[in-house]
Structures are given as C-alpha cells and as structure tokens.
C-alpha cells in the first residue's frame, strides 16, 4: 500500500535526519567547545528542524520530481537571504525584508539563537512552524499512494472483447 511504502521511506529519512542533528550538535560541543544555554532544547530543536526540512525536501521531490529539486535549490538560496542568518535584516534589500516572516530558515535561525544564547526562553512559535512543516509528511503519504497506483487502461473494459 501507499502508506507502507511511505512509512518505509519516512522511517529512513527521519532516522537519518535525527542522527545527523545529534551528531552535528555533539560534534560542535566536542570539537569546538560549544556550550549552548539550553542543552536539551538545542538537541530537540535540531531534531525537529532536521525532520521538517527532510519532509519538505521529500515532498517537493515526490510531487514535482526533478523540477521540485530545482525549486528547492532556488527556495534554499532565497531562504538564506531572507532569514537574516547571514546579514542583519536591516542591511537587506526590501525584497528580503518582505519575505522574512514567511521563510522557514527565519524560524530556525531565531530558534537556534535563542537556545544557544538565552536561558529560560520559549520556542513556541519556532516549534509550531516546524511541526507544521512536518505535517507535509502526511501530504507525502497521499503522494506515495498516487504514485504506486496502477495506471488505468485507456480502453474501457466494455470494449475489450469486441474482436472476439
């Protein structure tokens, strides 16, 4: 079924994104003396952001194929400028200021800034955004269902036995 196929794929991407998130934070702590203010929350947030990003990548790949992968690349570049992670928003052109609140990277940058440098701060908005993106995994399920269905024949069954 489509659900089983989706589950086999989703279990792999969720496992990979979770391990990558944990290894990334642990490596920063071990090799770079990284000391975030909220230790547990940075791991949780990294796992949520990684899973949501992977769900978005999978969704665009399934729905649009190679074009989706190209769109994802363009989306990522626009996210880099619009998230104020590279340059302060005040130094950006009007286009990036306008799209800033609608970019997922905005919420990941803000969330990581909070858990790295502030103690006892809430990440409610950031977590809601990424859990919302994770819900795209449900849409992935319907995409897999559509993809594995056998195509319907062009000739209706009523006309199959005409030559007999």
Tab-separated table of C-alpha atoms in Angstrom:
chain	number	residue	atom	x	y	z
A	1	UNK	CA	0.000	0.000	0.000
A	2	UNK	CA	0.996	3.614	-0.312
A	3	UNK	CA	1.129	4.007	3.460
A	4	UNK	CA	3.571	1.123	3.883
A	5	UNK	CA	5.753	2.469	1.081
A	6	UNK	CA	5.689	5.964	2.604
A	7	UNK	CA	6.442	4.548	6.063
A	8	UNK	CA	9.464	2.667	4.727
A	9	UNK	CA	10.812	5.908	3.238
A	10	UNK	CA	9.825	8.160	6.150
A	11	UNK	CA	11.438	5.870	8.705
A	12	UNK	CA	14.733	6.166	6.818
A	13	UNK	CA	14.678	9.944	6.370
A	14	UNK	CA	13.552	10.557	9.939
A	15	UNK	CA	16.323	8.291	11.278
A	16	UNK	CA	18.962	9.942	9.085
A	17	UNK	CA	17.855	13.486	9.971
A	18	UNK	CA	17.731	12.644	13.692
A	19	UNK	CA	21.205	11.088	13.724
A	20	UNK	CA	22.613	13.972	11.657
A	21	UNK	CA	21.130	16.544	14.039
A	22	UNK	CA	22.508	14.817	17.124
A	23	UNK	CA	25.942	14.281	15.565
A	24	UNK	CA	26.089	17.919	14.438
A	25	UNK	CA	25.389	19.352	17.905
A	26	UNK	CA	27.570	16.773	19.671
A	27	UNK	CA	30.464	17.478	17.276
A	28	UNK	CA	30.202	21.203	17.891
A	29	UNK	CA	30.266	20.559	21.628
A	30	UNK	CA	33.176	18.128	21.485
A	31	UNK	CA	35.434	19.764	18.884
A	32	UNK	CA	34.595	23.463	19.269
A	33	UNK	CA	33.750	23.759	22.980
A	34	UNK	CA	30.218	24.750	22.046
A	35	UNK	CA	28.183	25.438	25.206
A	36	UNK	CA	24.549	26.331	24.488
A	37	UNK	CA	22.437	27.837	27.254
A	38	UNK	CA	19.682	25.223	26.800
A	39	UNK	CA	21.447	21.910	26.253
A	40	UNK	CA	18.456	19.570	25.951
A	41	UNK	CA	16.401	22.058	23.967
A	42	UNK	CA	19.097	22.520	21.308
A	43	UNK	CA	19.067	18.773	20.605
A	44	UNK	CA	15.253	18.677	20.487
A	45	UNK	CA	15.065	21.739	18.245
A	46	UNK	CA	17.773	20.418	15.909
A	47	UNK	CA	15.883	17.119	15.522
A	48	UNK	CA	12.581	18.919	14.788
A	49	UNK	CA	14.182	21.285	12.256
A	50	UNK	CA	16.037	18.409	10.568
A	51	UNK	CA	12.910	16.262	10.291
A	52	UNK	CA	10.805	19.151	8.976
A	53	UNK	CA	13.444	20.059	6.400
A	54	UNK	CA	13.688	16.456	5.268
A	55	UNK	CA	9.892	16.247	4.975
A	56	UNK	CA	9.859	19.366	2.797
A	57	UNK	CA	12.628	18.005	0.551
A	58	UNK	CA	10.797	14.692	0.197
A	59	UNK	CA	7.506	16.417	-0.558
A	60	UNK	CA	8.948	18.518	-3.375
A	61	UNK	CA	10.823	15.547	-4.811
A	62	UNK	CA	7.695	13.395	-4.895
A	63	UNK	CA	5.251	15.992	-6.113
A	64	UNK	CA	7.449	17.712	-8.707
A	65	UNK	CA	10.306	15.282	-9.419
A	66	UNK	CA	13.482	16.892	-10.766
A	67	UNK	CA	11.735	20.243	-11.099
A	68	UNK	CA	10.932	20.070	-7.366
A	69	UNK	CA	14.591	19.541	-6.581
A	70	UNK	CA	15.483	22.604	-8.663
A	71	UNK	CA	12.747	24.644	-6.947
A	72	UNK	CA	14.106	23.507	-3.597
A	73	UNK	CA	17.554	24.810	-4.518
A	74	UNK	CA	16.099	28.193	-5.502
A	75	UNK	CA	13.982	28.205	-2.308
A	76	UNK	CA	17.082	27.495	-0.212
A	77	UNK	CA	19.016	30.397	-1.754
A	78	UNK	CA	16.083	32.752	-1.169
A	79	UNK	CA	15.825	31.453	2.410
A	80	UNK	CA	19.480	32.273	3.047
A	81	UNK	CA	18.928	35.913	2.125
A	82	UNK	CA	15.509	36.236	3.730
A	83	UNK	CA	16.267	34.614	7.086
A	84	UNK	CA	18.724	37.278	8.322
A	85	UNK	CA	21.117	34.496	9.223
A	86	UNK	CA	23.946	35.745	7.038
A	87	UNK	CA	23.451	39.519	7.200
A	88	UNK	CA	21.269	41.567	9.564
A	89	UNK	CA	17.800	42.255	8.219
A	90	UNK	CA	18.458	45.993	8.422
A	91	UNK	CA	21.176	45.605	5.761
A	92	UNK	CA	18.953	43.654	3.359
A	93	UNK	CA	17.084	44.955	0.333
A	94	UNK	CA	13.312	45.440	0.569
A	95	UNK	CA	12.568	42.093	-1.122
A	96	UNK	CA	14.251	40.108	1.662
A	97	UNK	CA	12.639	42.263	4.342
A	98	UNK	CA	9.226	41.495	2.830
A	99	UNK	CA	9.690	37.707	2.675
A	100	UNK	CA	11.498	37.417	6.030
A	101	UNK	CA	8.446	36.371	8.131
A	102	UNK	CA	7.459	33.689	5.600
A	103	UNK	CA	10.801	31.854	5.348
A	104	UNK	CA	11.329	28.665	7.398
A	105	UNK	CA	15.038	29.462	7.834
A	106	UNK	CA	13.969	32.621	9.708
A	107	UNK	CA	12.439	30.481	12.430
A	108	UNK	CA	15.351	28.052	12.561
A	109	UNK	CA	17.871	30.900	12.872
A	110	UNK	CA	15.766	32.586	15.577
A	111	UNK	CA	15.260	29.309	17.425
A	112	UNK	CA	18.932	28.385	17.385
A	113	UNK	CA	19.888	31.896	18.505
A	114	UNK	CA	17.518	31.561	21.453
A	115	UNK	CA	18.685	28.139	22.649
A	116	UNK	CA	22.357	28.994	22.145
A	117	UNK	CA	22.452	32.336	23.900
A	118	UNK	CA	19.396	32.638	26.163
A	119	UNK	CA	18.251	30.553	29.070
A	120	UNK	CA	14.575	30.161	30.019
A	121	UNK	CA	13.195	31.404	26.724
A	122	UNK	CA	10.232	29.920	24.869
A	123	UNK	CA	10.443	28.405	21.386
A	124	UNK	CA	6.682	28.046	20.894
A	125	UNK	CA	6.475	29.936	17.594
A	126	UNK	CA	9.510	28.211	16.095
A	127	UNK	CA	8.351	24.734	17.112
A	128	UNK	CA	4.837	25.368	15.765
A	129	UNK	CA	6.292	26.394	12.388
A	130	UNK	CA	8.426	23.264	12.091
A	131	UNK	CA	5.737	20.906	13.346
A	132	UNK	CA	3.524	22.463	10.675
A	133	UNK	CA	6.180	21.669	8.081
A	134	UNK	CA	6.354	18.128	9.441
A	135	UNK	CA	2.677	17.784	8.603
A	136	UNK	CA	3.802	17.827	4.977
A	137	UNK	CA	4.779	14.227	5.653
A	138	UNK	CA	1.051	13.466	5.647
A	139	UNK	CA	0.826	15.002	2.195
A	140	UNK	CA	3.763	12.785	1.232
A	141	UNK	CA	1.605	9.796	2.124
A	142	UNK	CA	-1.022	10.795	-0.426
A	143	UNK	CA	1.736	11.391	-3.000
A	144	UNK	CA	3.062	7.875	-2.485
A	145	UNK	CA	-0.484	6.482	-2.704
A	146	UNK	CA	-0.975	8.223	-6.040
A	147	UNK	CA	2.412	7.108	-7.333
A	148	UNK	CA	2.062	3.386	-6.645
A	149	UNK	CA	-1.463	3.027	-8.026
A	150	UNK	CA	-1.521	1.181	-11.309
A	151	UNK	CA	-2.497	3.378	-14.236
A	152	UNK	CA	-5.982	2.843	-15.533
A	153	UNK	CA	-6.197	1.394	-19.046
A	154	UNK	CA	-7.018	3.787	-21.846
A	155	UNK	CA	-9.532	1.359	-23.365
A	156	UNK	CA	-12.577	0.746	-21.169
A	157	UNK	CA	-13.272	-2.872	-20.232
A	158	UNK	CA	-16.581	-2.828	-22.114
A	159	UNK	CA	-14.686	-2.676	-25.404
A	160	UNK	CA	-12.035	-5.318	-24.585
A	161	UNK	CA	-13.969	-8.241	-26.039
A	162	UNK	CA	-15.129	-6.538	-29.275
A	163	UNK	CA	-12.808	-8.600	-31.508
A	164	UNK	CA	-13.942	-11.948	-30.084
